[in-house]
Amino acid sequence: MSTLQTHPSNHAHEDILTRLPWLANGSLGAEERRQVEAHLEVCSICRQELSALHALAETLGKQSVPVPDSHAAFDRLKARMSPRPVMATRNASPGMDRTRSKPRPRLAFRGRHRYIPLAMAATVLMAVLIAPLLTQWNALTEPGFHTLSDRVNPLPGSRGDLRLVFDSKLTPPAIDRLLREVGAEVIGEPGEGGIYTVRLSSGAGAQADPSAVMAYLRQQEGVLLVEVVTTQ
Amino acid sequence: MDSELILMMDRDAGIPANTLCDDRDQHSIARIREGNAAAFEALYLELHPRLYGFIYRMTRDQGLAEDLVNETLLLVWEKPEGFNGQSKLSTWIFGIAYRKALKAIAKGVRASSAVPLDDLSEVLTDQKVSATREVELENLLSVALGSLSDEQLAVVELTFTEGLAYREIAVILGCPENTVKTRMFHARRKLEPYLALLKPDRDEYRHEEMT
């Protein structure tokens, strides 16, 4: 049995399983480490996984990387370093901000250019007057909201990709199991917003109707959002 | 917010204190903000090998890794005010390095694995690996790592080579902690055929599976 195979409905086990890499590298906090170690005493699957992770860490540690000389590299960088650039920090003393000590160049409009400020002012005035009208026009012609699949025309029943958002309490193994259940394959890594992009496959386990898959996913606990992604 | 207060809050929340900005970091960045080139050089020499190793393993290109390390640290010198004190100084700098590496990879500098994962599994199964064949194993590991996505590879490297906590990795990658765990989970699945070969008692293990 794979060490990544989990008990079907053991949330606590799956939660611990996903923390094991950081027990293996020794970075867990004391309380978290205590919880994980308590679970390890009663779970042979997690003990096997930890053993495999130790082996992986050991092998990765043996990878040879030819690091160039740091002093020589710094010498190369020094040529590109400007004298200390100015910084705008709240704690900086006034005398440290060198740019502010420089006189700021002033715009001067003379001769035939003397009407330029007037023209600029007129442009700004026009923009202020026209902007609200444009906003109202947009409100009449566009939907008042955007979804995760912006510029997307959902087509019920089509075999498009889906974007999914899961509750943070749903463990990666549980998400993986759910996706396999509906025959979906992850094609987009969850990014900053934790949004998955998945593709419904036609292989074994895939359900025939994407609409049915979406309806099924929406009923599942921990699934916060399901949307079709299709290109226009 | 006062760094001591942050430390106290996070200690209560069970967050390891070694993932936070400490006095040494604050002292270092303050001196760099003042334009102290010696402080910057000390930071450079401390982080250069680690940053180089990380970027090299991401890009597999020595020249590019050297350039990106210097671009990363030059940014620290030019814009130290970008550090907000909410993480370790090195965590912030690794985040800059990571984004620079991703941009370079997007331009196609890192060749993807020459061997598809399915073929790799076959190769690994066919090999009779012994302890004396560590070099071959290391080569196979490179192939296995090449099958990971850039984001998965970063999580694996930062975890096992840099020894960072998943909270730090989340800061570096700019994603939720759960996403870090998810990427590791999927990376482990991809690496599993290789890991099976590392087990010293794999024959017994397979026998156990069959029974």
CSV table of C-alpha atoms in Angstrom, one decimal:
chain,number,residue,atom,x,y,z
A,1,MET,CA,0.0,0.0,0.0
A,2,SER,CA,1.2,3.5,-0.8
A,3,THR,CA,2.3,5.5,2.2
A,4,LEU,CA,0.2,8.3,0.8
A,5,GLN,CA,-2.9,6.2,0.9
A,6,THR,CA,-5.1,7.4,3.8
A,7,HIS,CA,-7.9,6.2,5.9
A,8,PRO,CA,-11.0,7.1,4.0
A,9,SER,CA,-12.6,9.4,6.6
A,10,ASN,CA,-9.9,10.2,9.1
A,11,HIS,CA,-9.5,14.0,9.0
A,12,ALA,CA,-7.1,14.1,11.9
A,13,HIS,CA,-4.9,11.5,10.2
A,14,GLU,CA,-4.8,13.3,6.9
A,15,ASP,CA,-4.0,16.6,8.6
A,16,ILE,CA,-1.1,15.0,10.4
A,17,LEU,CA,0.1,13.3,7.2
A,18,THR,CA,0.4,16.6,5.4
A,19,ARG,CA,2.6,18.0,8.3
A,20,LEU,CA,5.1,15.2,8.3
A,21,PRO,CA,7.5,16.8,5.9
A,22,TRP,CA,8.1,19.6,8.4
A,23,LEU,CA,8.5,17.1,11.3
A,24,ALA,CA,11.1,15.4,9.1
A,25,ASN,CA,13.0,18.8,8.6
A,26,GLY,CA,12.7,19.7,12.3
A,27,SER,CA,10.8,23.0,11.8
A,28,LEU,CA,7.6,22.3,13.6
A,29,GLY,CA,6.8,24.2,16.7
A,30,ALA,CA,6.8,22.4,20.1
A,31,GLU,CA,3.1,22.0,20.4
A,32,GLU,CA,2.6,20.9,16.8
A,33,ARG,CA,5.4,18.5,17.1
A,34,ARG,CA,3.9,17.0,20.2
A,35,GLN,CA,0.5,16.4,18.4
A,36,VAL,CA,2.2,14.8,15.4
A,37,GLU,CA,4.4,12.6,17.5
A,38,ALA,CA,1.4,11.4,19.5
A,39,HIS,CA,-0.3,10.4,16.3
A,40,LEU,CA,2.8,8.6,15.1
A,41,GLU,CA,2.7,6.3,18.1
A,42,VAL,CA,-0.6,4.8,16.8
A,43,CYS,CA,-0.3,5.2,13.0
A,44,SER,CA,1.9,2.9,11.1
A,45,ILE,CA,1.1,4.6,7.7
A,46,CYS,CA,2.4,7.9,9.0
A,47,ARG,CA,5.5,6.2,10.4
A,48,GLN,CA,6.2,4.7,7.0
A,49,GLU,CA,5.7,8.0,5.4
A,50,LEU,CA,8.0,9.7,7.8
A,51,SER,CA,10.7,7.1,7.1
A,52,ALA,CA,10.3,7.8,3.4
A,53,LEU,CA,10.6,11.6,3.9
A,54,HIS,CA,13.8,11.1,5.9
A,55,ALA,CA,15.2,9.2,3.0
A,56,LEU,CA,14.2,11.9,0.6
A,57,ALA,CA,15.7,14.6,2.8
A,58,GLU,CA,18.9,12.6,3.1
A,59,THR,CA,19.2,12.1,-0.7
A,60,LEU,CA,18.4,15.8,-1.5
A,61,GLY,CA,21.0,16.8,1.0
A,62,LYS,CA,23.6,14.8,-0.9
A,63,GLN,CA,22.9,16.7,-4.1
A,64,SER,CA,26.0,18.5,-5.1
A,65,VAL,CA,25.7,22.1,-6.1
A,66,PRO,CA,28.9,23.9,-7.2
A,67,VAL,CA,28.6,27.2,-5.3
A,68,PRO,CA,30.8,29.9,-6.7
A,69,ASP,CA,33.1,32.0,-4.5
A,70,SER,CA,30.9,34.4,-2.5
A,71,HIS,CA,33.6,37.1,-2.1
A,72,ALA,CA,34.3,37.1,-5.9
A,73,ALA,CA,30.6,37.3,-6.6
A,74,PHE,CA,30.3,40.2,-4.2
A,75,ASP,CA,33.2,42.0,-5.9
A,76,ARG,CA,31.2,41.8,-9.1
A,77,LEU,CA,28.1,43.2,-7.5
A,78,LYS,CA,30.0,46.1,-5.9
A,79,ALA,CA,30.6,47.5,-9.4
A,80,ARG,CA,26.9,47.8,-9.8
A,81,MET,CA,26.1,49.2,-6.4
A,82,SER,CA,25.3,52.9,-6.4
A,83,PRO,CA,26.2,54.9,-3.3
A,84,ARG,CA,23.5,54.3,-0.7
A,85,PRO,CA,20.2,55.1,-2.4
A,86,VAL,CA,17.8,57.2,-0.6
A,87,MET,CA,15.2,55.5,1.5
A,88,ALA,CA,11.9,56.8,2.6
A,89,THR,CA,11.4,55.1,6.0
A,90,ARG,CA,9.3,56.5,8.8
A,91,ASN,CA,12.2,56.1,11.2
A,92,ALA,CA,14.7,57.9,9.0
A,93,SER,CA,16.0,61.1,10.3
A,94,PRO,CA,15.3,64.1,8.0
A,95,GLY,CA,18.9,64.5,7.1
A,96,MET,CA,19.1,61.0,5.7
A,97,ASP,CA,16.7,61.7,2.8
A,98,ARG,CA,19.1,63.1,0.2
A,99,THR,CA,16.5,63.6,-2.6
A,100,ARG,CA,14.5,66.1,-0.5
A,101,SER,CA,17.6,68.3,-0.2
A,102,LYS,CA,17.7,68.6,-3.9
A,103,PRO,CA,15.7,71.5,-5.4
A,104,ARG,CA,12.7,70.1,-7.3
A,105,PRO,CA,12.7,71.4,-10.9
A,106,ARG,CA,9.8,73.7,-11.6
A,107,LEU,CA,7.7,73.7,-14.7
A,108,ALA,CA,7.9,76.9,-16.6
A,109,PHE,CA,5.6,77.8,-19.4
A,110,ARG,CA,6.6,80.9,-21.3
A,111,GLY,CA,5.9,82.5,-24.7
A,112,ARG,CA,3.6,80.6,-26.9
A,113,HIS,CA,3.5,77.7,-24.4
A,114,ARG,CA,1.8,79.9,-21.8
A,115,TYR,CA,-1.6,78.4,-22.7
A,116,ILE,CA,-0.6,74.8,-21.9
A,117,PRO,CA,-1.6,75.0,-18.3
A,118,LEU,CA,-5.0,76.3,-19.4
A,119,ALA,CA,-5.4,73.4,-21.9
A,120,MET,CA,-4.4,70.9,-19.2
A,121,ALA,CA,-7.0,72.3,-16.8
A,122,ALA,CA,-9.7,72.1,-19.5
A,123,THR,CA,-8.8,68.4,-20.1
A,124,VAL,CA,-9.0,67.6,-16.4
A,125,LEU,CA,-12.4,69.4,-16.2
A,126,MET,CA,-13.7,67.4,-19.2
A,127,ALA,CA,-12.5,64.1,-17.7
A,128,VAL,CA,-14.3,65.0,-14.4
A,129,LEU,CA,-17.5,65.7,-16.3
A,130,ILE,CA,-17.5,62.8,-18.7
A,131,ALA,CA,-16.3,60.0,-16.3
A,132,PRO,CA,-19.6,59.7,-14.4
A,133,LEU,CA,-21.5,59.4,-17.7
A,134,LEU,CA,-19.2,56.6,-18.9
A,135,THR,CA,-19.6,54.8,-15.5
A,136,GLN,CA,-23.4,54.9,-15.9
A,137,TRP,CA,-23.2,53.6,-19.5
A,138,ASN,CA,-21.0,50.7,-18.4
A,139,ALA,CA,-23.4,49.9,-15.6
A,140,LEU,CA,-26.2,49.6,-18.2
A,141,THR,CA,-24.2,47.4,-20.6
A,142,GLU,CA,-22.1,45.1,-18.3
A,143,PRO,CA,-23.0,42.8,-15.4
A,144,GLY,CA,-22.5,44.4,-12.1
A,145,PHE,CA,-20.1,41.7,-10.9
A,146,HIS,CA,-17.1,39.6,-12.0
A,147,THR,CA,-16.5,36.1,-11.1
A,148,LEU,CA,-13.3,34.0,-10.8
A,149,SER,CA,-13.8,33.0,-14.4
A,150,ASP,CA,-13.8,36.6,-15.7
A,151,ARG,CA,-14.7,36.9,-19.4
A,152,VAL,CA,-16.2,33.5,-19.2
A,153,ASN,CA,-19.4,32.3,-20.7
A,154,PRO,CA,-20.6,29.4,-18.6
A,155,LEU,CA,-22.0,26.7,-20.8
A,156,PRO,CA,-24.0,24.1,-18.8
A,157,GLY,CA,-23.4,20.7,-20.1
A,158,SER,CA,-20.1,21.5,-21.9
A,159,ARG,CA,-16.9,19.6,-21.1
A,160,GLY,CA,-15.0,22.7,-19.9
A,161,ASP,CA,-12.5,23.1,-17.1
A,162,LEU,CA,-13.7,24.0,-13.6
A,163,ARG,CA,-12.4,26.4,-11.1
A,164,LEU,CA,-12.8,25.2,-7.5
A,165,VAL,CA,-12.3,26.7,-4.1
A,166,PHE,CA,-12.2,24.5,-1.0
A,167,ASP,CA,-12.5,25.2,2.7
A,168,SER,CA,-9.0,25.5,4.2
A,169,LYS,CA,-10.0,22.7,6.6
A,170,LEU,CA,-10.3,20.2,3.8
A,171,THR,CA,-7.0,18.4,3.6
A,172,PRO,CA,-5.0,17.8,0.4
A,173,PRO,CA,-5.7,14.1,0.5
A,174,ALA,CA,-9.4,14.7,0.9
A,175,ILE,CA,-9.4,17.1,-2.0
A,176,ASP,CA,-7.5,14.6,-4.1
A,177,ARG,CA,-9.9,11.9,-3.3
A,178,LEU,CA,-12.9,14.1,-4.2
A,179,LEU,CA,-11.4,15.0,-7.5
A,180,ARG,CA,-10.6,11.4,-8.3
A,181,GLU,CA,-14.1,10.5,-7.5
A,182,VAL,CA,-15.5,12.8,-10.2
A,183,GLY,CA,-12.7,12.1,-12.7
A,184,ALA,CA,-11.2,15.5,-12.4
A,185,GLU,CA,-7.5,16.2,-12.9
A,186,VAL,CA,-5.7,19.3,-11.5
A,187,ILE,CA,-4.3,21.4,-14.3
A,188,GLY,CA,-3.7,24.6,-12.4
A,189,GLU,CA,-1.9,24.8,-9.1
A,190,PRO,CA,-3.8,26.5,-6.3
A,191,GLY,CA,-2.3,30.0,-6.1
A,192,GLU,CA,-2.5,32.9,-3.7
A,193,GLY,CA,-6.3,32.6,-3.5
A,194,GLY,CA,-6.3,28.8,-3.2
A,195,ILE,CA,-8.1,28.4,-6.5
A,196,TYR,CA,-7.8,25.1,-8.3
A,197,THR,CA,-8.3,24.7,-12.0
A,198,VAL,CA,-9.3,21.1,-12.9
A,199,ARG,CA,-10.2,19.3,-16.1
A,200,LEU,CA,-12.9,16.7,-16.3
A,201,SER,CA,-11.4,13.6,-17.9
A,202,SER,CA,-13.2,11.0,-19.9
A,203,GLY,CA,-11.4,8.1,-18.2
A,204,ALA,CA,-12.7,5.7,-15.7
A,205,GLY,CA,-14.5,7.3,-12.8
A,206,ALA,CA,-15.5,10.3,-14.8
A,207,GLN,CA,-19.2,11.2,-14.7
A,208,ALA,CA,-20.9,11.8,-18.0
A,209,ASP,CA,-22.5,15.1,-17.5
A,210,PRO,CA,-20.3,18.1,-16.3
A,211,SER,CA,-23.4,19.8,-15.0
A,212,ALA,CA,-24.0,16.8,-12.8
A,213,VAL,CA,-20.4,16.9,-11.6
A,214,MET,CA,-20.7,20.5,-10.7
A,215,ALA,CA,-24.0,19.9,-8.9
A,216,TYR,CA,-22.4,17.0,-7.0
A,217,LEU,CA,-19.3,19.0,-6.1
A,218,ARG,CA,-21.5,21.9,-4.8
A,219,GLN,CA,-23.2,19.5,-2.4
A,220,GLN,CA,-19.9,18.3,-0.9
A,221,GLU,CA,-18.9,19.7,2.5
A,222,GLY,CA,-15.9,21.9,2.2
A,223,VAL,CA,-16.4,22.9,-1.4
A,224,LEU,CA,-16.9,26.6,-1.4
A,225,LEU,CA,-17.1,27.4,-5.1
A,226,VAL,CA,-17.5,25.6,-8.4
A,227,GLU,CA,-17.4,27.4,-11.7
A,228,VAL,CA,-17.1,26.5,-15.4
A,229,VAL,CA,-14.1,27.9,-17.2
A,230,THR,CA,-14.6,28.2,-21.0
A,231,THR,CA,-13.0,30.6,-23.5
A,232,GLN,CA,-15.2,32.9,-25.5
B,1,MET,CA,4.2,46.8,15.5
B,2,ASP,CA,6.8,46.1,18.1
B,3,SER,CA,8.7,42.9,17.2
B,4,GLU,CA,8.6,41.7,20.8
B,5,LEU,CA,4.8,42.0,20.8
B,6,ILE,CA,4.7,40.0,17.5
B,7,LEU,CA,6.9,37.3,19.1
B,8,MET,CA,4.7,37.1,22.1
B,9,MET,CA,1.5,36.8,20.0
B,10,ASP,CA,2.9,34.2,17.8
B,11,ARG,CA,4.3,32.2,20.6
B,12,ASP,CA,0.8,32.0,22.0
B,13,ALA,CA,-0.4,30.9,18.6
B,14,GLY,CA,2.1,28.1,18.5
B,15,ILE,CA,4.2,29.6,15.7
B,16,PRO,CA,7.8,28.8,16.0
B,17,ALA,CA,9.7,31.9,17.1
B,18,ASN,CA,12.6,31.1,14.7
B,19,THR,CA,10.3,32.0,11.7
B,20,LEU,CA,10.1,35.6,12.8
B,21,CYS,CA,12.2,38.7,12.5
B,22,ASP,CA,14.6,38.8,15.4
B,23,ASP,CA,16.9,41.5,16.8
B,24,ARG,CA,19.7,40.5,14.5
B,25,ASP,CA,17.6,40.9,11.5
B,26,GLN,CA,16.3,44.3,12.7
B,27,HIS,CA,19.9,45.5,13.4
B,28,SER,CA,21.1,44.3,10.0
B,29,ILE,CA,18.3,45.9,7.9
B,30,ALA,CA,18.6,49.1,10.0
B,31,ARG,CA,22.3,49.4,9.1
B,32,ILE,CA,21.6,48.7,5.5
B,33,ARG,CA,18.9,51.4,5.4
B,34,GLU,CA,21.5,53.8,6.8
B,35,GLY,CA,23.7,52.9,3.8
B,36,ASN,CA,26.2,50.8,5.7
B,37,ALA,CA,28.0,48.8,2.9
B,38,ALA,CA,29.8,46.6,5.5
B,39,ALA,CA,26.5,45.4,6.9
B,40,PHE,CA,25.2,44.7,3.4
B,41,GLU,CA,28.4,42.8,2.6
B,42,ALA,CA,28.0,40.7,5.7
B,43,LEU,CA,24.4,39.8,4.8
B,44,TYR,CA,25.5,39.1,1.2
B,45,LEU,CA,28.2,36.7,2.2
B,46,GLU,CA,25.9,34.9,4.7
B,47,LEU,CA,23.0,34.4,2.2
B,48,HIS,CA,24.9,34.0,-1.1
B,49,PRO,CA,25.5,30.2,-0.9
B,50,ARG,CA,22.0,29.5,0.2
B,51,LEU,CA,20.4,31.7,-2.4
B,52,TYR,CA,22.6,30.4,-5.1
B,53,GLY,CA,21.8,26.8,-4.2
B,54,PHE,CA,18.1,27.5,-4.2
B,55,ILE,CA,18.0,29.4,-7.5
B,56,TYR,CA,20.4,26.9,-9.2
B,57,ARG,CA,18.2,24.0,-8.2
B,58,MET,CA,15.2,25.8,-9.6
B,59,THR,CA,16.8,26.9,-12.9
B,60,ARG,CA,19.6,24.3,-13.4
B,61,ASP,CA,21.7,27.1,-14.9
B,62,GLN,CA,24.9,28.2,-13.1
B,63,GLY,CA,25.3,31.5,-14.9
B,64,LEU,CA,21.7,32.5,-14.5
B,65,ALA,CA,21.8,31.5,-10.9
B,66,GLU,CA,24.8,33.8,-10.3
B,67,ASP,CA,23.0,36.7,-12.0
B,68,LEU,CA,19.8,36.2,-10.2
B,69,VAL,CA,21.5,36.0,-6.8
B,70,ASN,CA,23.1,39.4,-7.5
B,71,GLU,CA,19.9,40.9,-8.8
B,72,THR,CA,18.1,39.8,-5.7
B,73,LEU,CA,20.6,41.1,-3.3
B,74,LEU,CA,21.1,44.3,-5.2
B,75,LEU,CA,17.4,44.9,-4.8
B,76,VAL,CA,17.9,44.5,-1.0
B,77,TRP,CA,20.6,47.2,-1.1
B,78,GLU,CA,18.5,49.6,-3.2
B,79,LYS,CA,15.2,49.1,-1.6
B,80,PRO,CA,15.6,47.9,2.0
B,81,GLU,CA,12.4,49.6,2.9
B,82,GLY,CA,10.5,46.8,1.2
B,83,PHE,CA,11.2,44.6,4.2
B,84,ASN,CA,8.2,45.0,6.6
B,85,GLY,CA,9.5,43.1,9.6
B,86,GLN,CA,6.7,40.5,9.5
B,87,SER,CA,9.0,37.6,8.7
B,88,LYS,CA,12.7,36.8,9.0
B,89,LEU,CA,14.9,38.9,6.8
B,90,SER,CA,16.1,35.9,4.9
B,91,THR,CA,12.5,34.8,4.2
B,92,TRP,CA,11.8,38.1,2.5
B,93,ILE,CA,14.9,37.8,0.4
B,94,PHE,CA,14.2,34.2,-0.6
B,95,GLY,CA,10.8,35.5,-1.7
B,96,ILE,CA,12.4,38.0,-4.0
B,97,ALA,CA,14.8,35.3,-5.3
B,98,TYR,CA,11.8,32.9,-5.9
B,99,ARG,CA,9.9,35.4,-8.0
B,100,LYS,CA,13.0,36.2,-10.0
B,101,ALA,CA,13.6,32.5,-10.6
B,102,LEU,CA,10.0,32.0,-11.7
B,103,LYS,CA,10.3,34.8,-14.2
B,104,ALA,CA,13.4,33.4,-15.6
B,105,ILE,CA,11.9,29.9,-15.8
B,106,ALA,CA,8.8,31.4,-17.6
B,107,LYS,CA,11.3,32.6,-20.3
B,108,GLY,CA,12.2,28.9,-20.8
B,109,VAL,CA,15.6,28.6,-19.1
B,110,ARG,CA,14.8,25.3,-17.3
B,111,ALA,CA,14.3,22.3,-19.5
B,112,SER,CA,11.6,20.1,-18.3
B,113,SER,CA,12.3,16.5,-17.4
B,114,ALA,CA,13.5,14.5,-20.4
B,115,VAL,CA,11.8,11.4,-19.1
B,116,PRO,CA,8.0,11.5,-18.7
B,117,LEU,CA,6.8,10.4,-15.2
B,118,ASP,CA,5.3,7.1,-16.4
B,119,ASP,CA,8.5,6.2,-18.2
B,120,LEU,CA,10.4,7.1,-15.1
B,121,SER,CA,8.4,4.7,-13.0
B,122,GLU,CA,9.2,1.9,-15.5
B,123,VAL,CA,12.9,2.8,-15.4
B,124,LEU,CA,12.9,2.8,-11.6
B,125,THR,CA,11.1,-0.5,-11.4
B,126,ASP,CA,13.6,-2.1,-13.8
B,127,GLN,CA,16.7,-0.9,-12.0
B,128,LYS,CA,18.3,-3.1,-9.5
B,129,VAL,CA,19.6,-0.4,-7.2
B,130,SER,CA,22.3,-1.1,-4.6
B,131,ALA,CA,24.0,1.2,-2.1
B,132,THR,CA,27.0,1.4,-4.5
B,133,ARG,CA,24.9,3.1,-7.2
B,134,GLU,CA,24.2,6.3,-5.4
B,135,VAL,CA,25.4,8.3,-8.4
B,136,GLU,CA,22.8,6.7,-10.6
B,137,LEU,CA,20.2,7.3,-7.8
B,138,GLU,CA,21.2,11.0,-7.7
B,139,ASN,CA,20.7,11.2,-11.5
B,140,LEU,CA,17.3,9.6,-11.2
B,141,LEU,CA,16.5,12.0,-8.4
B,142,SER,CA,17.3,14.9,-10.8
B,143,VAL,CA,14.9,13.4,-13.3
B,144,ALA,CA,12.3,12.9,-10.7
B,145,LEU,CA,12.6,16.5,-9.5
B,146,GLY,CA,12.4,17.6,-13.1
B,147,SER,CA,8.9,16.1,-13.2
B,148,LEU,CA,7.6,18.5,-10.5
B,149,SER,CA,6.0,21.8,-11.3
B,150,ASP,CA,8.1,24.9,-10.4
B,151,GLU,CA,6.0,25.6,-7.4
B,152,GLN,CA,6.2,22.0,-6.2
B,153,LEU,CA,9.9,22.0,-6.7
B,154,ALA,CA,10.3,25.2,-4.7
B,155,VAL,CA,8.3,23.7,-1.8
B,156,VAL,CA,10.4,20.5,-1.8
B,157,GLU,CA,13.7,22.4,-1.9
B,158,LEU,CA,12.8,24.9,0.7
B,159,THR,CA,11.6,22.2,3.0
B,160,PHE,CA,14.3,19.6,2.7
B,161,THR,CA,17.3,21.6,1.6
B,162,GLU,CA,16.7,24.8,3.4
B,163,GLY,CA,14.9,23.2,6.3
B,164,LEU,CA,12.2,26.0,6.4
B,165,ALA,CA,8.9,25.8,8.2
B,166,TYR,CA,5.8,25.7,6.0
B,167,ARG,CA,4.8,29.1,7.4
B,168,GLU,CA,8.0,30.6,6.1
B,169,ILE,CA,7.6,28.8,2.7
B,170,ALA,CA,4.1,30.3,2.4
B,171,VAL,CA,5.5,33.8,2.9
B,172,ILE,CA,8.2,33.1,0.3
B,173,LEU,CA,5.8,31.7,-2.3
B,174,GLY,CA,3.1,34.3,-1.4
B,175,CYS,CA,0.4,31.7,-0.9
B,176,PRO,CA,-1.7,30.2,1.9
B,177,GLU,CA,0.0,27.7,4.2
B,178,ASN,CA,-2.6,25.1,3.1
B,179,THR,CA,-1.4,25.6,-0.5
B,180,VAL,CA,2.2,24.8,0.6
B,181,LYS,CA,1.0,21.5,2.1
B,182,THR,CA,-1.0,20.7,-1.0
B,183,ARG,CA,2.0,21.3,-3.3
B,184,MET,CA,4.1,19.1,-1.1
B,185,PHE,CA,1.4,16.4,-1.1
B,186,HIS,CA,1.3,16.3,-4.9
B,187,ALA,CA,5.1,16.5,-5.1
B,188,ARG,CA,5.3,13.4,-2.8
B,189,ARG,CA,2.9,11.5,-5.1
B,190,LYS,CA,5.1,12.2,-8.1
B,191,LEU,CA,8.3,11.3,-6.2
B,192,GLU,CA,6.9,8.2,-4.7
B,193,PRO,CA,8.2,5.7,-7.3
B,194,TYR,CA,11.7,7.0,-6.6
B,195,LEU,CA,11.3,6.9,-2.9
B,196,ALA,CA,10.2,3.3,-3.1
B,197,LEU,CA,13.7,2.5,-4.3
B,198,LEU,CA,15.3,4.3,-1.4
B,199,LYS,CA,13.7,2.0,1.2
B,200,PRO,CA,16.4,-0.3,2.5
B,201,ASP,CA,13.9,-3.1,3.2
B,202,ARG,CA,11.8,-2.5,0.0
B,203,ASP,CA,11.7,-6.2,-0.8
B,204,GLU,CA,10.2,-7.0,2.6
B,205,TYR,CA,8.0,-3.9,2.1
B,206,ARG,CA,6.6,-5.2,-1.2
B,207,HIS,CA,6.1,-8.6,0.3
B,208,GLU,CA,4.2,-7.0,3.1
B,209,GLU,CA,2.0,-5.2,0.6
B,210,MET,CA,1.2,-8.4,-1.3
B,211,THR,CA,0.2,-10.1,1.9
